[in-house]
mmCIF file of C-alpha atoms in Angstrom:
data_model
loop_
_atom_site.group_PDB
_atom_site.id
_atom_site.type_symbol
_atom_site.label_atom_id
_atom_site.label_comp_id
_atom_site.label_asym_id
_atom_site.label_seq_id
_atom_site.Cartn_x
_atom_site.Cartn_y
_atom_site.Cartn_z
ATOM 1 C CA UNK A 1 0.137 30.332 10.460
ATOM 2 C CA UNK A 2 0.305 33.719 8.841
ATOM 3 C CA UNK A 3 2.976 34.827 11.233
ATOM 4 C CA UNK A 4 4.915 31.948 11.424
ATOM 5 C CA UNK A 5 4.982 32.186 7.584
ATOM 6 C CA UNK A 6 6.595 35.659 7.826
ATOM 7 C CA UNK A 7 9.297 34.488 9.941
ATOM 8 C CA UNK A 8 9.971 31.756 7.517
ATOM 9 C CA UNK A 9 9.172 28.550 9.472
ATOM 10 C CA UNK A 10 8.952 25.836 7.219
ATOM 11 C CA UNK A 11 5.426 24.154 6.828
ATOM 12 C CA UNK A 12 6.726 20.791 8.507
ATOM 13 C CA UNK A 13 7.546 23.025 11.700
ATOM 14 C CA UNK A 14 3.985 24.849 11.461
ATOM 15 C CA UNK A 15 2.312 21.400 11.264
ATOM 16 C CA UNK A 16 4.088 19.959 14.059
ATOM 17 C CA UNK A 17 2.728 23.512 16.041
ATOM 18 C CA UNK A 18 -0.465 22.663 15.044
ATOM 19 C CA UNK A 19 -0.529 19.181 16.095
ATOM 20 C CA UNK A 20 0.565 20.120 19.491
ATOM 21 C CA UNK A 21 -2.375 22.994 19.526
ATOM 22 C CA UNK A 22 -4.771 20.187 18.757
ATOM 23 C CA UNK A 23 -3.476 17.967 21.681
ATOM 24 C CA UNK A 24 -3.700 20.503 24.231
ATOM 25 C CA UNK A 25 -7.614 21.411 22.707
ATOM 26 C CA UNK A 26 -8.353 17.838 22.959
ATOM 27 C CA UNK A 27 -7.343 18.323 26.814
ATOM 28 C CA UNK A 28 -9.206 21.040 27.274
ATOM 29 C CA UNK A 29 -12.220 19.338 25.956
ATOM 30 C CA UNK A 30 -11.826 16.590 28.516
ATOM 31 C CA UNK A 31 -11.538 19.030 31.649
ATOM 32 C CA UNK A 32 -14.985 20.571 29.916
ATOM 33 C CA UNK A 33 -13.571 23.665 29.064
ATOM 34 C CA UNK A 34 -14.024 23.429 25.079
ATOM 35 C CA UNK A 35 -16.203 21.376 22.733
ATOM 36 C CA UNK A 36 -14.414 21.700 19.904
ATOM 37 C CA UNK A 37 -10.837 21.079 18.228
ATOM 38 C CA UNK A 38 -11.005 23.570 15.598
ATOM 39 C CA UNK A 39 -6.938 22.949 15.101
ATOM 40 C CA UNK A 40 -7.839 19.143 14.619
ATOM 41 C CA UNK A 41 -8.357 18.603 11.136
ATOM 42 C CA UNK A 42 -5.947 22.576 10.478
ATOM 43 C CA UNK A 43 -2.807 21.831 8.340
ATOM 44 C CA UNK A 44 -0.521 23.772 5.899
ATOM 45 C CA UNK A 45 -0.481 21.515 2.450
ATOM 46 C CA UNK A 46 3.287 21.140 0.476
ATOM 47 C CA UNK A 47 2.545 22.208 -2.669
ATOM 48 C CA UNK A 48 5.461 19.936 -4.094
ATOM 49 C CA UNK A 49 3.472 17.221 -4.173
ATOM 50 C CA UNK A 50 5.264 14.165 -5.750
ATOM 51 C CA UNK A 51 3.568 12.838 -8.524
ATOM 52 C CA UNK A 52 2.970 9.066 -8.942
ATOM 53 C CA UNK A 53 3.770 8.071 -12.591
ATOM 54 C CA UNK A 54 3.439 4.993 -14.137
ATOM 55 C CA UNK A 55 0.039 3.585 -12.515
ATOM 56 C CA UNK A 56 -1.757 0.710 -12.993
ATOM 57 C CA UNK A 57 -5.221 -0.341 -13.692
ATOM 58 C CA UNK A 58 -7.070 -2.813 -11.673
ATOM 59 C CA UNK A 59 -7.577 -5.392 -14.546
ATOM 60 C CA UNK A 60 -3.390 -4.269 -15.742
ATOM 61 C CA UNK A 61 -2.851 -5.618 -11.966
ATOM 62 C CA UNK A 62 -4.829 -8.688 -12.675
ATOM 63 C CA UNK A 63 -3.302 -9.522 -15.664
ATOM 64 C CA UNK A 64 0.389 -9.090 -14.512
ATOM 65 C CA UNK A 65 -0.808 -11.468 -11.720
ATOM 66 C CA UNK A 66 -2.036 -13.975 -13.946
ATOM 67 C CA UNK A 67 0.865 -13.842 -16.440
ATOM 68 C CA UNK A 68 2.853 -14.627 -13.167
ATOM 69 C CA UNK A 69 0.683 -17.147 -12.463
ATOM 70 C CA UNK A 70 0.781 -19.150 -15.644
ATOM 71 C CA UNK A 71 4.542 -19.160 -15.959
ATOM 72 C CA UNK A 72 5.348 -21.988 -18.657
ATOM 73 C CA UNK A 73 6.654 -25.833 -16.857
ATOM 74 C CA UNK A 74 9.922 -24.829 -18.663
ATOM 75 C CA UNK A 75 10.995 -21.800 -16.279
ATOM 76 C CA UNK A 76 10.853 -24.415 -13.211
ATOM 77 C CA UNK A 77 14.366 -26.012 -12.748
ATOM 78 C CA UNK A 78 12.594 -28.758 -10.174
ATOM 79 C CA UNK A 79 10.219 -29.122 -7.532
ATOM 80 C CA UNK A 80 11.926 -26.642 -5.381
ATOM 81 C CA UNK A 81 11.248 -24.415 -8.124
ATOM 82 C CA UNK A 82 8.069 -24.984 -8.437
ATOM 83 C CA UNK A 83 7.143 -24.726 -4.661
ATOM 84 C CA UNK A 84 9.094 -21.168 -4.496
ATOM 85 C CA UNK A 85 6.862 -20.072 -7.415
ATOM 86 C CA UNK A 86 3.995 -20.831 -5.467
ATOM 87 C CA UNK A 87 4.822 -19.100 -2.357
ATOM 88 C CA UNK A 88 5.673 -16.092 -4.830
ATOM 89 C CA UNK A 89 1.790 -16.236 -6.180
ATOM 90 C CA UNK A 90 1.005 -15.797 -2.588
ATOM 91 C CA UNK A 91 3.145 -12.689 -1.792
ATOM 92 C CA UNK A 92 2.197 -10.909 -5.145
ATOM 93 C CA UNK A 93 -1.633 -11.301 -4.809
ATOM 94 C CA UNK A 94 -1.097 -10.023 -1.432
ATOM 95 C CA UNK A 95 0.804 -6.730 -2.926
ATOM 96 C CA UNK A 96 -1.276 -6.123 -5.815
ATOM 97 C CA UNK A 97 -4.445 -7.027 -4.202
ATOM 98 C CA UNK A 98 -4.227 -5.682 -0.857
ATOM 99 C CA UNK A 99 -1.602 -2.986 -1.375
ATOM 100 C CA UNK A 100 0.719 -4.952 1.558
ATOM 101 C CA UNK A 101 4.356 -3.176 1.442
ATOM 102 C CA UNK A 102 7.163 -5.252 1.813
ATOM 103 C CA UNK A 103 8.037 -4.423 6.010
ATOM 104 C CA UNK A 104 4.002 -6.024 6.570
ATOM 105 C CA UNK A 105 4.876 -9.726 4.337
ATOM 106 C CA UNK A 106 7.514 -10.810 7.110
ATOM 107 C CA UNK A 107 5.088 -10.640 9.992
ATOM 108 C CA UNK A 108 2.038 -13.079 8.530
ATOM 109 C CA UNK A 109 0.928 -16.003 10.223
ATOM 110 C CA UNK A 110 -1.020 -18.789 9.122
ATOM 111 C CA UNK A 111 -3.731 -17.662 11.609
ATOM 112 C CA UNK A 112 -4.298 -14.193 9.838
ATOM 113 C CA UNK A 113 -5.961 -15.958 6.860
ATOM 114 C CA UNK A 114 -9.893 -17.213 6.942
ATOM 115 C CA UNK A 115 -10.333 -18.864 3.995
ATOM 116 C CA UNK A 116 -13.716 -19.511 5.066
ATOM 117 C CA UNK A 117 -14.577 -15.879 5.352
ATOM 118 C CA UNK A 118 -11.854 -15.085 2.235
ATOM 119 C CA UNK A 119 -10.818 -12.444 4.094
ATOM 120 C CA UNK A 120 -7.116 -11.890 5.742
ATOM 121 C CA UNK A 121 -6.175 -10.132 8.775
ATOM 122 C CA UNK A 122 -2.484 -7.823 7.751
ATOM 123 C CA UNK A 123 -0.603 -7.364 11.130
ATOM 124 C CA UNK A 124 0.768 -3.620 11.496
ATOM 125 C CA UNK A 125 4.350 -2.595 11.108
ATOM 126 C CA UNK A 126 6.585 0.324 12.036
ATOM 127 C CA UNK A 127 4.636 2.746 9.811
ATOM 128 C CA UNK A 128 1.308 0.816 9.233
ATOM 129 C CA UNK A 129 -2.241 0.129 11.418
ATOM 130 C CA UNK A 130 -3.444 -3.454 11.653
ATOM 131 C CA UNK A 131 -6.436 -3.942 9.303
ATOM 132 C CA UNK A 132 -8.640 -6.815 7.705
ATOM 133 C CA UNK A 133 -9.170 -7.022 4.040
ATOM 134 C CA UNK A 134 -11.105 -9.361 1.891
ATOM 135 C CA UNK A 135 -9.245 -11.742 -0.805
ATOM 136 C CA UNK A 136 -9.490 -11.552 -4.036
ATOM 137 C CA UNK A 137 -11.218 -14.887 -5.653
ATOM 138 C CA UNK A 138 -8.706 -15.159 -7.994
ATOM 139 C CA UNK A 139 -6.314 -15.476 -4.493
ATOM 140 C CA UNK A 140 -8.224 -18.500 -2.654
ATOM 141 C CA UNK A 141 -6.731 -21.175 -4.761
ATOM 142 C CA UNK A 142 -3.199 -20.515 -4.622
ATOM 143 C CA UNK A 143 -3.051 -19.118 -1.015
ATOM 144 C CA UNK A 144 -5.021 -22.475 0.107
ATOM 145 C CA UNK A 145 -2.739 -24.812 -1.968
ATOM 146 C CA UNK A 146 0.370 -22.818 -0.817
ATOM 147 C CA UNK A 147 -0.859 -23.558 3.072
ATOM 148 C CA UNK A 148 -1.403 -26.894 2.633
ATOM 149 C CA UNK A 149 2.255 -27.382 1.898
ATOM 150 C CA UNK A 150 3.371 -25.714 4.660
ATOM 151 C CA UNK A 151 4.893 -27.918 8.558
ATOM 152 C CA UNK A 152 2.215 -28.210 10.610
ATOM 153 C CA UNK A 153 4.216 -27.009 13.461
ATOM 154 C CA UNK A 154 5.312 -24.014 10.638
ATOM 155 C CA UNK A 155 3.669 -20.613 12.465
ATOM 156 C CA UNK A 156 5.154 -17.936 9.817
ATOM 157 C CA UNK A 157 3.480 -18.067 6.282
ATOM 158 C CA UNK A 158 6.399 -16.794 4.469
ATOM 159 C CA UNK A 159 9.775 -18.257 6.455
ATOM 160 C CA UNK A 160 12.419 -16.796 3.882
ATOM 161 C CA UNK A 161 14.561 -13.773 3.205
ATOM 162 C CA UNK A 162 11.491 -11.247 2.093
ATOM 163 C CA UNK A 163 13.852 -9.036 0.697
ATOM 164 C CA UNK A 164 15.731 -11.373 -1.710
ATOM 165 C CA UNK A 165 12.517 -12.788 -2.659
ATOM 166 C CA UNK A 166 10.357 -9.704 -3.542
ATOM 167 C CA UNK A 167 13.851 -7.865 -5.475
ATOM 168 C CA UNK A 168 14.054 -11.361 -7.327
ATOM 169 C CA UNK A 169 10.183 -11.286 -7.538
ATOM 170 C CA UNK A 170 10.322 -7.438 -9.115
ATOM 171 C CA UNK A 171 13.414 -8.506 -11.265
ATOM 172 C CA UNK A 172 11.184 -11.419 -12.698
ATOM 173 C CA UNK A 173 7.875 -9.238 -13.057
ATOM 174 C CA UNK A 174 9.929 -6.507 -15.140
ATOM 175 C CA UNK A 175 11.128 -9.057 -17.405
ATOM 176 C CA UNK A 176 7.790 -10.179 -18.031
ATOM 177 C CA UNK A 177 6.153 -6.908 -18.143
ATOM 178 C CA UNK A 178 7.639 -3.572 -18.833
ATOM 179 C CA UNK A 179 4.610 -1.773 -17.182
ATOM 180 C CA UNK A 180 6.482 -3.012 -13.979
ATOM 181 C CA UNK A 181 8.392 -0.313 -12.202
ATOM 182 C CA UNK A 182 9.074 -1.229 -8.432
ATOM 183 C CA UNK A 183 6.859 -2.200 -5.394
ATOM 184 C CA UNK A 184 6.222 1.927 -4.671
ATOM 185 C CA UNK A 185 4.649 1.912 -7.841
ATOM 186 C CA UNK A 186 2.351 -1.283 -7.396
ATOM 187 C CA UNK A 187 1.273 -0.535 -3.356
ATOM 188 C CA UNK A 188 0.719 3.365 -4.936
ATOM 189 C CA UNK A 189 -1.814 1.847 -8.064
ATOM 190 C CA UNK A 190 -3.819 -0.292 -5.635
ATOM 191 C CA UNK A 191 -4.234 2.755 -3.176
ATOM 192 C CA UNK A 192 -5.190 5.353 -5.973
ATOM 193 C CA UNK A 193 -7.516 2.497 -7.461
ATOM 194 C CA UNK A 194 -9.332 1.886 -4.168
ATOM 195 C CA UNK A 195 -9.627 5.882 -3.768
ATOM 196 C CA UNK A 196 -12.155 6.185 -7.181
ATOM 197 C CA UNK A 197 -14.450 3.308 -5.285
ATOM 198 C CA UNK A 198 -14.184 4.195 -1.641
ATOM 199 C CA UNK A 199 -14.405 7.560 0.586
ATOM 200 C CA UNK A 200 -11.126 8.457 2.228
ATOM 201 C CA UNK A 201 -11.679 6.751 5.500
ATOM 202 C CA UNK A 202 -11.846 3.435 4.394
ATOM 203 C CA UNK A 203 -9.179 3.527 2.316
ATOM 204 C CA UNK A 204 -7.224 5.294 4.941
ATOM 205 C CA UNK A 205 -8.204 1.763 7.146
ATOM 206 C CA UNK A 206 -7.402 -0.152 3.982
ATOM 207 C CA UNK A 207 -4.220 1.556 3.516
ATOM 208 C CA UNK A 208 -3.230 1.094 6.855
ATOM 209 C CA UNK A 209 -2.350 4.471 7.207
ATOM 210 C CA UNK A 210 -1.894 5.815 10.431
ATOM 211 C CA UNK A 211 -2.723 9.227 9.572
ATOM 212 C CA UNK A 212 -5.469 10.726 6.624
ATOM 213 C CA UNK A 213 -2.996 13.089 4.959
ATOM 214 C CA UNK A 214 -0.617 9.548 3.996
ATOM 215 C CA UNK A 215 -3.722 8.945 2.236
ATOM 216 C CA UNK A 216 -4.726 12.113 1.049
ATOM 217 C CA UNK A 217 -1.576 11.829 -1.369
ATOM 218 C CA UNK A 218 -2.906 9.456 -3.655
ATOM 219 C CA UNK A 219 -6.191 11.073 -4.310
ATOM 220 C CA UNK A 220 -6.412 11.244 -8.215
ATOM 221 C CA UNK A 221 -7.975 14.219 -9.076
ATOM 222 C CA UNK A 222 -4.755 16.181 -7.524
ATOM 223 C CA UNK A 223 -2.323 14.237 -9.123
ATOM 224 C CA UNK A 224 -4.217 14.259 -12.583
ATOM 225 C CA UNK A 225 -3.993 17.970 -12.435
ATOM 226 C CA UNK A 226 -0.133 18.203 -10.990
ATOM 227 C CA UNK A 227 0.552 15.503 -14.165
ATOM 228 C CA UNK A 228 -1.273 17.806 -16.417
ATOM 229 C CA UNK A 229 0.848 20.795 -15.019
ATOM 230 C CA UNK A 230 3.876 18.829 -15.540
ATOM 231 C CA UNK A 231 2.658 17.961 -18.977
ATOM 232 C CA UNK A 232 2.287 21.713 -20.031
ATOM 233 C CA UNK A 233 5.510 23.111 -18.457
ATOM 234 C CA UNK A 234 8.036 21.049 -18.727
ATOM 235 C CA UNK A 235 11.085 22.368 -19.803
ATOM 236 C CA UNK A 236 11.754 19.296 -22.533
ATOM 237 C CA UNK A 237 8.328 19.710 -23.799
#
């Protein structure tokens, strides 16, 4: 690392060096040569860590779900209104709830949810594991009167356009709330939340991150100190 640093390599390059050192230790642990993969867990941290702003509470996440929830009779133009809106409760529980990001919504079926069990199985995506996650109570209701207008012969729980929905979704939520920012910023409060209750691991299972250091980016105590840096050195302070 020291060397590479010298020559200037960037610390993306060094990492992906030290991934491939850790695959060929893990080989040689299988021929019985080594018993341990001290390059496993061995990575150069960016210091120019991104910090998340604008994060929410759990109980600000419950009540921007509940204001969404008891939207006045008057906002509904008719009954397709009205059935949209609940399909809409669905998807939003599921994002401030379970931290889903907007690529996992399009691949739920009406098999991935026990109600029973209140739990729900999230199918993995391009940059996300598989995982089950309990519901929130305050989800049951709505998710089990949402299903029970839904075909019979209707596999999909959400057949629409996701992305129209969840920008018309986020448009609606900001006008009701100006805590609201964008999906980044509701997936990233649910993950930093679930870090101050849970070790690493599980919210790296929770997160559906395929790798710990996605997860290791949300751990409060670093950004608390990079916002209290920012704080003390900015240049419009």
């Amino acid at each position: 690392i020291h060397q590479a640093k010298e020559r200037g390599v960037s610390k993306s390059s060094i990492n992906i060096h030290l991934n491939s050192i850790g695959k060929y230790y893990d080989y040689l642990i299988r021929i019985g040569e080594r018993k341990d993969n001290s390059a496993k867990e061995l990575r150069v941290k960016n210091q120019h860590k991104k910090v998340l702003q604008n994060l929410l509470k759990p109980e600000e996440l419950e009540e921007i779900y509940q204001t969404y929830i008891n939207r006045p009779q008057w906002d509904f133009r008719g009954k397709k209104s009205k059935i949209s809106h609940e399909r809409n409760v669905v998807i939003l529980g599921l994002m401030l709830f379970q931290g889903v990001h907007t690529g996992e919504l399009n691949k739920f079926e009406k098999v991935h949810i026990n109600l029973n069990k209140g739990s729900i199985y999230i199918p993995g995506s391009g940059r996300s594991n598989g995982r089950i996650l309990k519901l929130n109570v305050q989800q049951i209701l709505p998710m089990q009167n949402y299903l029970n207008r839904l075909e019979k012969e209707q596999e999909k729980l959400f057949d629409c356009r996701m992305t129209s929905v969840t920008a018309w979704l986020l448009s609606t939520l900001k006008k009701m709330d100006q805590r609201v920012r964008d999906a980044n910023q509701l997936r990233s409060s649910v993950i930093v939340n679930w870090l101050k209750q849970h070790n690493i691991r599980q919210v790296q299972y929770m997160a559906g991150h395929r790798h710990i250091s996605s997860t290791e980016k949300y751990k409060q105590e670093d950004l608390e100190d990079l916002q209290r840096q920012l704080e003390l050195f900015h240049p419009m302070r």
